Structures are given as C-alpha cells and as structure tokens.
Amino acid sequence: MNSAKEQLEEMGWLEVMLRKHSRENSVAKVVRVEIEPAVAKGENYASVVTRAKVHIVIGSGRRTVKSVIIKRLPEKELYSKFLEEYSLFKTETKMYADVLSEMEYLMLEKGDMDEKLWPEYVGHKAYDTIIFNDLREMNYSVVDRKEMLDEAHGYLAIRSLARFHAMSVIMRIRGIINPTDFAPMFFISNTKATNNLIKGGMKLLARVMKDSWGPEWIDTAERIANAEATCCDKLEELRQVDDQKLNVLNHGDFWTSNILFKYSPCSGHDYPIGIRFVDFQMCHWNSYAFDVIHFLYVSLQYELRLSQYEKLIEAYHESLLFTLKFYDYDSEKIPSLQDVFDELQQKSFYAFICLAAILPVVSTPATNALDLEKLMLDGDDVIGHNPEIYRYDVYKRRMKIELTQFVRDGII
C-alpha cells in the first residue's frame, strides 16, 4: 500500500492533469454559429427546434465545431399561449435542470454503469428556451414515425421506460420530485385544447368511418359518436391518482419521434444498442400504465403488439423490478406481473383514445395532420383536425382489427 505521502503526491499530480485537460477542452471563444431546422415538419407540434453548429476555439487554441439543439417557444401567439397555459416549457426546464440532473447523481452514487436516458443539459432561458447537446453527434437517430418500432427497438424502449419509471420513484422518496409540481396528464387534462384534440378526433373518426369505411362500420361509428359525449368524464376518472398503488413520473408523450436510438456499426439500423428520450414537456405523476399504454398503441408496429403483448409487459415488469431492487427500493407497492396486467386493463379506455385521436396524428404521412392554433379556438372541436388522416389505408386496416376487439370488450 502506498504511504500517505505517496497518496498525496498522486492526488496532486492527478489534480494538475485533470485541471489541464478541462482547461484545454473548455470553450474559450465562439467564432460563428450556423442554424438549421432540427426536425422535419409534422415531427414536433409544440415547439421550434433548431440545430446550432457552433464554431469554437477551445482552451488549447484548437478550433472545433460543437452541435447543440435549441428548443424555443413558437413565435405564433396562440402557440405560445397554448404552451404557457399548460406550463409545458416550465415543466421541461424543471426536468432538465432539477430532476434529470439529480437522476445522474443517483446513478453515480449507486454505481449504475448504464447510459443515462436523456441528452446532456446545457442551459436554459426561463421559460422559453432550452439548450441540450445534439444526440446526432453521438450517432443517435429516430425511427421513421410512419414505420413505427419493430421488435428490437420496441423491447429496448419498453425496458428503458421501466428503468426511467423506477428511478423516478427513488427521486420521489428523496424529495427531488414533488408530484404537485407537475400538471395532470396533458392528454386527459380536460382543458380546451385537449378536449378539442380528443373529442374532435373521436367525432371526426366517427364521421369519416360512417361516410367512407363501408356500411359494416356504421354501427361502430355510432358507438364512437356516443362515446365522444362522455369520453372526457371517463378520462377524468381514469387520471385520479391512487396512492395505494405504485405511481411514477410519466414521460407523458413517449412515442417514436421522442425516442432516439444508437446502433452498432456492424448491424446497420437493424439492432439498437443505445437509447435516449427527449421532449420532457408533458411529464406527470400518475400510474405507470399511461406511459406504457401510450407507447404500445402509438409507437409499436401493431402486429408486434398483438402477437407479443404479454411478453412486452413481462419485459417492462422485469426491468421495473430489477431497477427498483438495484436502487434498494422495498415496498408493498411494487406490483406483481398480474398487477401490471390488471392496471393496464383498468385503463384500457385510454388505449382506445390513443388509437382514435393520437395515433392518426402521429403516424400519418401528412405533415399537416393537426393545427394547434385552431385547437385553441372556441367553436367546432373538429376544426383543428385534417380528416384525411382517418382515410389512409394503413390506419384503416389497423383500426378495423383493433376496434373489433374494443367493441367485443365493451370499451366502446
């Protein structure tokens, strides 16, 4: 064993080297900035996202380029009003500045060697701008939202979601997360925009189905039209938090375009080896079932979900338990596998909402599926929707299978 003197000398030498390394690689000067759009039209409805290529001089005197993502409030008045009314930017700022940073410390503390599930936070301007590192520089990319996620991507995503949920439980125990700091679940918040999104989507689906899907769908169209009248009341009931069960911080919008994957150079884009989540604007404290349902019904290829539903839930449950135990969480609230199945079944009406009002918006080839400004207006609640999204053959084929089951189960 080294003597105390040798240990001090070693510490001093390491400190000098680390300071030198940090100084040489720190930003000394920004030379110029190039701005370009970071997401395609139709990929993000709630913000303006740009990529900034920043030409810099670092401490060593070398020139290099660093890429960051800048996320801003839209300039359009109603867009900004929409985001401010629902505190979406404030929520995401809190997530990056407070919650996710503490999750990183938790990982270090417990020796969690897995990669974190979010981008590197750079900074923010309250509450209209957030900057974080560009995941493209680390070879992360999104899957085409129209293609949706296959088996390899789907299992990695749902296991990682469970890991995020479990870590949020620890953050709650430590007082980092206060459920009252987060608004209720956005998609069932019983507000003007969400009512128009959900009720308008159901109403338009029923209308298009009755007019163009064929006479055999008239009865189902009428069922959907009838369900539209009470859907917000049902969702309001579903979103009530049951403190006797395990609750987590939900991502709130866990779908294809908010999940980035990294791939092995040997496998092309067939097999993902890394994953990151973005867009933490809609985080809320509630049952894990909401995130799981949203993911399964909005992001997964439906053939995969239909054929491997039980295995996907088993994968989620296994990852949830492993992570909770890794972080020394021991409580009677830890759900059994059957508890998870029961919780998802109890909230199955939200699965129908995902298929009727959210899936057609996010999976359509159209880039003008939804107009958020019109959703904020009073009047006809279908005005913000493009009816064409309910006429695409791929959506119709999927829904005809799904709706039959929902009718059979008495959900609609």
Short mmCIF file of C-alpha atoms in Angstrom, two decimals:
data_model
loop_
_atom_site.label_atom_id
_atom_site.label_comp_id
_atom_site.label_asym_id
_atom_site.label_seq_id
_atom_site.Cartn_x
_atom_site.Cartn_y
_atom_site.Cartn_z
CA MET A 1 0.00 0.00 0.00
CA ASN A 2 1.25 3.50 -0.82
CA SER A 3 2.27 5.70 2.07
CA ALA A 4 0.22 8.76 2.98
CA LYS A 5 2.91 10.94 1.39
CA GLU A 6 2.79 8.98 -1.86
CA GLN A 7 -1.01 9.18 -1.93
CA LEU A 8 -0.90 12.97 -1.51
CA GLU A 9 1.65 13.24 -4.32
CA GLU A 10 -0.56 11.08 -6.53
CA MET A 11 -3.61 13.23 -5.75
CA GLY A 12 -1.70 16.40 -6.53
CA TRP A 13 -0.42 15.08 -9.84
CA LEU A 14 -3.87 13.88 -10.89
CA GLU A 15 -5.44 17.21 -9.95
CA VAL A 16 -2.94 19.08 -12.14
CA MET A 17 -3.60 16.76 -15.10
CA LEU A 18 -7.38 16.92 -14.76
CA ARG A 19 -7.39 20.71 -14.48
CA LYS A 20 -5.15 20.95 -17.54
CA HIS A 21 -7.40 18.60 -19.51
CA SER A 22 -10.52 20.52 -18.51
CA ARG A 23 -8.93 23.87 -19.35
CA GLU A 24 -7.65 22.71 -22.74
CA ASN A 25 -11.06 21.37 -23.73
CA SER A 26 -13.20 24.20 -22.38
CA VAL A 27 -14.80 26.76 -24.69
CA ALA A 28 -12.61 29.86 -24.95
CA LYS A 29 -14.45 31.68 -27.73
CA VAL A 30 -17.39 31.28 -30.11
CA VAL A 31 -16.34 32.21 -33.65
CA ARG A 32 -19.62 31.78 -35.52
CA VAL A 33 -22.93 29.91 -35.39
CA GLU A 34 -24.91 28.20 -38.16
CA ILE A 35 -28.60 27.47 -37.53
CA GLU A 36 -30.74 24.87 -39.30
CA PRO A 37 -34.05 23.09 -38.57
CA ALA A 38 -33.55 20.03 -36.37
CA VAL A 39 -36.83 18.21 -37.03
CA ALA A 40 -38.99 17.78 -40.09
CA LYS A 41 -42.46 19.25 -40.36
CA GLY A 42 -45.00 17.03 -38.64
CA GLU A 43 -42.48 15.66 -36.12
CA ASN A 44 -42.98 18.27 -33.39
CA TYR A 45 -46.10 20.32 -32.78
CA ALA A 46 -45.30 22.11 -29.54
CA SER A 47 -42.03 23.98 -30.11
CA VAL A 48 -39.48 25.29 -32.60
CA VAL A 49 -36.43 23.02 -32.60
CA THR A 50 -33.22 24.08 -34.33
CA ARG A 51 -29.69 22.70 -34.57
CA ALA A 52 -26.87 25.16 -33.93
CA LYS A 53 -23.43 24.31 -35.29
CA VAL A 54 -21.17 26.37 -33.07
CA HIS A 55 -17.64 27.02 -34.34
CA ILE A 56 -15.47 27.48 -31.26
CA VAL A 57 -11.91 27.93 -30.06
CA ILE A 58 -11.10 25.70 -27.08
CA GLY A 59 -8.61 26.33 -24.30
CA SER A 60 -5.76 24.58 -26.13
CA GLY A 61 -6.14 27.03 -29.02
CA ARG A 62 -7.58 24.47 -31.41
CA ARG A 63 -10.69 25.18 -33.46
CA THR A 64 -13.57 22.75 -33.48
CA VAL A 65 -17.32 22.55 -34.05
CA LYS A 66 -19.88 21.65 -31.40
CA SER A 67 -23.52 20.98 -32.24
CA VAL A 68 -26.34 21.76 -29.82
CA ILE A 69 -30.12 21.62 -30.03
CA ILE A 70 -32.05 24.80 -29.24
CA LYS A 71 -35.70 24.44 -28.35
CA ARG A 72 -37.83 27.60 -28.27
CA LEU A 73 -41.40 28.68 -27.79
CA PRO A 74 -43.11 29.25 -31.15
CA GLU A 75 -43.49 32.87 -32.18
CA LYS A 76 -47.14 32.46 -33.14
CA GLU A 77 -49.28 34.00 -30.42
CA LEU A 78 -51.73 31.12 -29.98
CA TYR A 79 -48.92 28.54 -29.99
CA SER A 80 -47.13 30.43 -27.23
CA LYS A 81 -50.37 30.87 -25.32
CA PHE A 82 -51.01 27.13 -25.62
CA LEU A 83 -47.58 26.22 -24.23
CA GLU A 84 -47.72 28.80 -21.46
CA GLU A 85 -51.24 27.80 -20.42
CA TYR A 86 -50.18 24.19 -19.91
CA SER A 87 -46.72 25.08 -18.46
CA LEU A 88 -45.07 22.75 -20.97
CA PHE A 89 -41.82 24.68 -21.23
CA LYS A 90 -41.65 25.24 -17.50
CA THR A 91 -42.11 21.51 -16.95
CA GLU A 92 -39.34 20.58 -19.37
CA THR A 93 -36.97 23.17 -17.90
CA LYS A 94 -37.56 21.73 -14.44
CA MET A 95 -36.96 18.23 -15.74
CA TYR A 96 -33.56 19.05 -17.26
CA ALA A 97 -32.35 21.48 -14.60
CA ASP A 98 -33.57 19.64 -11.49
CA VAL A 99 -34.89 16.12 -11.94
CA LEU A 100 -32.70 14.57 -14.65
CA SER A 101 -29.53 16.10 -13.23
CA GLU A 102 -30.34 14.51 -9.87
CA MET A 103 -31.00 11.19 -11.59
CA GLU A 104 -27.45 11.39 -12.95
CA TYR A 105 -26.10 11.88 -9.42
CA LEU A 106 -28.20 8.92 -8.29
CA MET A 107 -26.62 6.76 -10.99
CA LEU A 108 -23.12 7.82 -9.92
CA GLU A 109 -23.91 7.25 -6.26
CA LYS A 110 -25.21 3.73 -6.84
CA GLY A 111 -22.65 2.74 -9.46
CA ASP A 112 -25.21 2.43 -12.24
CA MET A 113 -22.98 1.94 -15.29
CA ASP A 114 -25.79 2.03 -17.84
CA GLU A 115 -26.03 5.11 -20.01
CA LYS A 116 -28.42 7.83 -18.97
CA LEU A 117 -31.72 8.03 -20.86
CA TRP A 118 -31.70 11.73 -21.77
CA PRO A 119 -29.49 14.29 -23.57
CA GLU A 120 -26.83 16.36 -21.85
CA TYR A 121 -28.41 19.54 -20.49
CA VAL A 122 -26.54 22.74 -21.47
CA GLY A 123 -28.76 25.50 -20.11
CA HIS A 124 -31.99 27.45 -20.44
CA LYS A 125 -33.52 30.90 -20.57
CA ALA A 126 -36.61 30.91 -18.38
CA TYR A 127 -39.08 29.87 -19.66
CA ASP A 128 -38.86 29.96 -23.41
CA THR A 129 -35.54 28.39 -24.46
CA ILE A 130 -33.75 25.15 -23.59
CA ILE A 131 -30.36 24.03 -24.92
CA PHE A 132 -29.02 20.48 -24.81
CA ASN A 133 -26.39 18.53 -26.68
CA ASP A 134 -27.06 17.21 -30.16
CA LEU A 135 -27.56 13.46 -29.92
CA ARG A 136 -26.81 13.14 -33.63
CA GLU A 137 -23.15 13.79 -32.78
CA MET A 138 -23.27 10.57 -30.75
CA ASN A 139 -24.87 8.68 -33.66
CA TYR A 140 -28.39 8.68 -32.25
CA SER A 141 -31.33 8.97 -34.63
CA VAL A 142 -35.10 8.49 -34.72
CA VAL A 143 -37.05 5.77 -36.46
CA ASP A 144 -39.45 6.90 -39.18
CA ARG A 145 -42.67 7.64 -37.30
CA LYS A 146 -44.71 6.17 -40.16
CA GLU A 147 -42.87 2.83 -39.96
CA MET A 148 -43.14 2.63 -36.15
CA LEU A 149 -40.96 0.44 -33.91
CA ASP A 150 -40.11 -3.19 -34.59
CA GLU A 151 -39.25 -5.90 -32.07
CA ALA A 152 -35.64 -4.93 -31.32
CA HIS A 153 -36.49 -1.25 -30.88
CA GLY A 154 -39.72 -1.95 -29.01
CA TYR A 155 -38.20 -4.17 -26.33
CA LEU A 156 -35.28 -1.82 -25.70
CA ALA A 157 -37.69 1.11 -25.41
CA ILE A 158 -40.14 -0.52 -23.01
CA ARG A 159 -37.35 -1.85 -20.77
CA SER A 160 -35.76 1.60 -20.70
CA LEU A 161 -39.11 3.20 -19.90
CA ALA A 162 -39.42 0.90 -16.88
CA ARG A 163 -35.93 1.94 -15.79
CA PHE A 164 -36.88 5.62 -16.01
CA HIS A 165 -40.08 4.97 -14.05
CA ALA A 166 -38.21 3.12 -11.31
CA MET A 167 -35.61 5.88 -10.95
CA SER A 168 -38.40 8.43 -10.61
CA VAL A 169 -39.76 6.51 -7.62
CA ILE A 170 -36.40 6.94 -5.88
CA MET A 171 -36.41 10.65 -6.76
CA ARG A 172 -39.83 10.94 -5.13
CA ILE A 173 -38.60 9.30 -1.93
CA ARG A 174 -35.64 11.68 -1.80
CA GLY A 175 -37.88 14.71 -2.23
CA ILE A 176 -36.45 15.68 -5.63
CA ILE A 177 -39.81 15.05 -7.27
CA ASN A 178 -42.91 16.64 -5.81
CA PRO A 179 -46.00 15.38 -7.67
CA THR A 180 -47.75 18.73 -7.19
CA ASP A 181 -45.02 20.43 -9.25
CA PHE A 182 -46.34 18.67 -12.33
CA ALA A 183 -49.62 19.33 -14.09
CA PRO A 184 -52.10 16.47 -14.57
CA MET A 185 -51.63 14.28 -17.61
CA PHE A 186 -51.80 16.55 -20.66
CA PHE A 187 -53.78 14.30 -22.98
CA ILE A 188 -56.59 13.89 -20.47
CA SER A 189 -56.40 17.25 -18.71
CA ASN A 190 -59.99 18.27 -19.53
CA THR A 191 -58.99 21.64 -20.99
CA LYS A 192 -59.98 23.38 -24.21
CA ALA A 193 -57.12 22.16 -26.38
CA THR A 194 -57.14 18.61 -25.09
CA ASN A 195 -60.91 18.35 -25.26
CA ASN A 196 -60.77 19.53 -28.86
CA LEU A 197 -57.95 17.11 -29.58
CA ILE A 198 -59.69 14.08 -28.05
CA LYS A 199 -63.36 14.83 -28.66
CA GLY A 200 -62.67 16.34 -32.07
CA GLY A 201 -60.60 13.32 -33.05
CA MET A 202 -63.30 10.88 -31.98
CA LYS A 203 -66.04 12.89 -33.65
CA LEU A 204 -64.12 13.11 -36.92
CA LEU A 205 -63.20 9.42 -36.84
CA ALA A 206 -66.89 8.53 -36.41
CA ARG A 207 -67.85 10.89 -39.23
CA VAL A 208 -65.24 9.60 -41.71
CA MET A 209 -65.92 5.98 -40.73
CA LYS A 210 -69.64 6.36 -41.36
CA ASP A 211 -69.12 8.15 -44.68
CA SER A 212 -66.31 6.14 -46.26
CA TRP A 213 -65.38 2.94 -44.41
CA GLY A 214 -68.33 0.93 -45.64
CA PRO A 215 -71.81 0.06 -44.32
CA GLU A 216 -70.47 -2.63 -41.99
CA TRP A 217 -68.83 0.12 -39.89
CA ILE A 218 -71.90 2.31 -39.37
CA ASP A 219 -72.76 0.67 -36.04
CA THR A 220 -69.19 1.12 -34.73
CA ALA A 221 -69.18 4.73 -35.93
CA GLU A 222 -72.32 5.36 -33.90
CA ARG A 223 -70.73 3.74 -30.85
CA ILE A 224 -67.74 6.07 -31.16
CA ALA A 225 -70.01 9.09 -31.63
CA ASN A 226 -71.91 8.14 -28.48
CA ALA A 227 -68.68 7.56 -26.53
CA GLU A 228 -67.42 11.01 -27.55
CA ALA A 229 -70.06 12.69 -25.41
CA THR A 230 -68.76 11.12 -22.20
CA CYS A 231 -65.12 10.47 -23.04
CA CYS A 232 -63.71 13.41 -21.07
CA ASP A 233 -65.62 12.34 -17.96
CA LYS A 234 -64.23 8.82 -18.31
CA LEU A 235 -60.70 10.13 -18.75
CA GLU A 236 -61.10 12.46 -15.79
CA GLU A 237 -62.00 9.43 -13.69
CA LEU A 238 -59.05 7.43 -15.03
CA ARG A 239 -56.49 10.10 -14.22
CA GLN A 240 -57.26 10.18 -10.49
CA VAL A 241 -54.10 9.12 -8.65
CA ASP A 242 -54.40 6.05 -6.44
CA ASP A 243 -51.79 6.47 -3.71
CA GLN A 244 -52.23 2.86 -2.62
CA LYS A 245 -50.53 1.73 -5.83
CA LEU A 246 -47.10 2.37 -7.31
CA ASN A 247 -47.06 5.70 -9.12
CA VAL A 248 -44.21 7.08 -11.21
CA LEU A 249 -43.17 10.14 -13.13
CA ASN A 250 -44.58 9.50 -16.58
CA HIS A 251 -42.77 10.86 -19.61
CA GLY A 252 -46.20 11.83 -20.89
CA ASP A 253 -45.50 11.72 -24.62
CA PHE A 254 -43.48 8.55 -25.09
CA TRP A 255 -43.74 7.92 -28.82
CA THR A 256 -41.49 7.23 -31.80
CA SER A 257 -40.24 10.75 -32.51
CA ASN A 258 -39.33 11.32 -28.85
CA ILE A 259 -37.13 8.21 -28.70
CA LEU A 260 -33.67 8.17 -30.28
CA PHE A 261 -31.61 5.04 -30.88
CA LYS A 262 -27.92 4.33 -31.32
CA TYR A 263 -26.77 1.41 -33.46
CA SER A 264 -23.87 -0.98 -33.67
CA PRO A 265 -21.65 -0.15 -36.67
CA CYS A 266 -21.76 -3.85 -37.53
CA SER A 267 -25.54 -4.15 -37.79
CA GLY A 268 -26.71 -1.06 -39.64
CA HIS A 269 -30.02 0.12 -38.24
CA ASP A 270 -31.28 -3.39 -37.53
CA TYR A 271 -30.22 -3.65 -33.91
CA PRO A 272 -30.15 -0.70 -31.49
CA ILE A 273 -27.57 -0.67 -28.69
CA GLY A 274 -28.42 2.65 -27.06
CA ILE A 275 -31.48 4.79 -26.38
CA ARG A 276 -32.28 8.35 -25.28
CA PHE A 277 -35.58 10.11 -24.56
CA VAL A 278 -36.35 13.72 -25.48
CA ASP A 279 -39.29 16.12 -25.04
CA PHE A 280 -39.97 16.06 -21.30
CA GLN A 281 -42.69 18.71 -21.59
CA MET A 282 -45.64 16.58 -20.53
CA CYS A 283 -44.23 14.73 -17.52
CA HIS A 284 -46.82 13.97 -14.86
CA TRP A 285 -47.10 11.88 -11.70
CA ASN A 286 -49.54 9.00 -12.02
CA SER A 287 -49.87 5.32 -12.82
CA TYR A 288 -47.15 3.80 -15.00
CA ALA A 289 -49.97 2.42 -17.14
CA PHE A 290 -50.40 5.71 -19.01
CA ASP A 291 -46.88 5.71 -20.44
CA VAL A 292 -47.00 2.00 -21.19
CA ILE A 293 -50.34 2.23 -23.00
CA HIS A 294 -49.30 5.36 -24.90
CA PHE A 295 -46.13 3.63 -26.08
CA LEU A 296 -47.75 0.33 -27.02
CA TYR A 297 -50.60 1.87 -29.00
CA VAL A 298 -48.88 4.88 -30.57
CA SER A 299 -45.31 3.72 -31.30
CA LEU A 300 -45.22 -0.05 -31.82
CA GLN A 301 -45.97 -1.84 -35.05
CA TYR A 302 -49.40 -3.16 -34.26
CA GLU A 303 -48.64 -6.72 -35.44
CA LEU A 304 -45.88 -6.83 -32.82
CA ARG A 305 -48.14 -5.61 -30.03
CA LEU A 306 -50.93 -8.01 -30.95
CA SER A 307 -48.63 -11.04 -31.15
CA GLN A 308 -46.29 -10.24 -28.23
CA TYR A 309 -48.38 -8.14 -25.85
CA GLU A 310 -47.79 -10.41 -22.84
CA LYS A 311 -44.05 -10.67 -23.49
CA LEU A 312 -43.73 -6.90 -23.82
CA ILE A 313 -45.46 -6.39 -20.47
CA GLU A 314 -43.25 -9.07 -18.92
CA ALA A 315 -40.19 -7.21 -20.22
CA TYR A 316 -41.45 -3.96 -18.69
CA HIS A 317 -42.20 -5.61 -15.34
CA GLU A 318 -38.85 -7.41 -15.22
CA SER A 319 -36.93 -4.18 -15.87
CA LEU A 320 -39.05 -2.24 -13.35
CA LEU A 321 -38.38 -4.78 -10.59
CA PHE A 322 -34.67 -5.06 -11.39
CA THR A 323 -34.17 -1.29 -11.26
CA LEU A 324 -36.21 -0.80 -8.10
CA LYS A 325 -34.19 -3.50 -6.35
CA PHE A 326 -30.91 -2.11 -7.71
CA TYR A 327 -31.74 1.20 -6.07
CA ASP A 328 -32.77 -0.51 -2.81
CA TYR A 329 -36.49 0.19 -3.06
CA ASP A 330 -38.53 -2.23 -0.99
CA SER A 331 -42.25 -1.63 -0.64
CA GLU A 332 -45.54 -3.46 -0.74
CA LYS A 333 -46.43 -1.12 -3.61
CA ILE A 334 -44.13 -2.98 -6.00
CA PRO A 335 -46.61 -4.52 -8.45
CA SER A 336 -46.69 -8.18 -9.40
CA LEU A 337 -46.87 -9.04 -13.08
CA GLN A 338 -50.60 -9.67 -12.68
CA ASP A 339 -50.96 -6.26 -11.03
CA VAL A 340 -49.44 -4.66 -14.13
CA PHE A 341 -51.80 -6.52 -16.46
CA ASP A 342 -54.76 -5.52 -14.29
CA GLU A 343 -53.68 -1.87 -14.21
CA LEU A 344 -53.41 -1.74 -17.98
CA GLN A 345 -56.81 -3.37 -18.37
CA GLN A 346 -58.36 -0.92 -15.91
CA LYS A 347 -57.14 1.95 -18.07
CA SER A 348 -57.93 0.37 -21.43
CA PHE A 349 -60.25 3.23 -22.42
CA TYR A 350 -57.11 5.35 -22.75
CA ALA A 351 -55.81 2.78 -25.25
CA PHE A 352 -58.88 3.44 -27.37
CA ILE A 353 -58.25 7.20 -27.11
CA CYS A 354 -54.67 6.68 -28.29
CA LEU A 355 -55.87 4.82 -31.36
CA ALA A 356 -58.75 7.16 -32.15
CA ALA A 357 -57.24 10.59 -31.51
CA ILE A 358 -53.45 10.38 -31.17
CA LEU A 359 -52.20 7.60 -33.47
CA PRO A 360 -53.72 9.05 -36.66
CA VAL A 361 -51.99 12.37 -35.98
CA VAL A 362 -48.50 11.00 -35.31
CA SER A 363 -48.38 8.13 -37.82
CA THR A 364 -49.93 9.74 -40.89
CA PRO A 365 -47.85 10.56 -43.98
CA ALA A 366 -49.45 14.01 -43.89
CA THR A 367 -47.40 16.83 -42.36
CA ASN A 368 -50.48 18.94 -41.63
CA ALA A 369 -52.42 16.45 -39.54
CA LEU A 370 -53.13 18.89 -36.73
CA ASP A 371 -53.38 22.65 -36.31
CA LEU A 372 -52.65 23.57 -32.69
CA GLU A 373 -53.77 27.14 -33.19
CA LYS A 374 -57.23 26.01 -34.24
CA LEU A 375 -57.41 23.63 -31.29
CA MET A 376 -57.20 26.70 -29.05
CA LEU A 377 -60.22 28.34 -30.68
CA ASP A 378 -63.79 28.15 -29.48
CA GLY A 379 -66.35 26.54 -31.73
CA ASP A 380 -66.36 23.29 -33.71
CA ASP A 381 -63.98 20.87 -31.98
CA VAL A 382 -63.03 19.11 -35.23
CA ILE A 383 -61.69 22.29 -36.84
CA GLY A 384 -58.06 21.58 -35.89
CA HIS A 385 -58.02 18.12 -37.47
CA ASN A 386 -57.30 17.07 -41.04
CA PRO A 387 -59.94 14.43 -41.95
CA GLU A 388 -57.55 12.77 -44.41
CA ILE A 389 -55.63 11.18 -41.54
CA TYR A 390 -58.59 8.85 -40.98
CA ARG A 391 -58.74 7.77 -44.61
CA TYR A 392 -55.26 6.26 -45.05
CA ASP A 393 -55.44 2.55 -45.81
CA VAL A 394 -52.76 1.61 -43.26
CA TYR A 395 -54.66 3.31 -40.45
CA LYS A 396 -57.98 1.82 -41.56
CA ARG A 397 -56.57 -1.72 -41.70
CA ARG A 398 -55.10 -1.38 -38.23
CA MET A 399 -58.20 0.17 -36.70
CA LYS A 400 -60.57 -2.40 -38.16
CA ILE A 401 -58.72 -5.10 -36.21
CA GLU A 402 -58.41 -3.03 -33.03
CA LEU A 403 -61.96 -1.68 -32.97
CA THR A 404 -63.48 -5.13 -33.25
CA GLN A 405 -61.73 -6.04 -30.00
CA PHE A 406 -62.75 -2.82 -28.24
CA VAL A 407 -66.40 -3.42 -29.17
CA ARG A 408 -66.18 -7.05 -28.05
CA ASP A 409 -64.69 -5.99 -24.70
CA GLY A 410 -67.36 -3.35 -24.16
CA ILE A 411 -64.84 -0.49 -24.04
CA ILE A 412 -66.87 1.43 -26.62
#
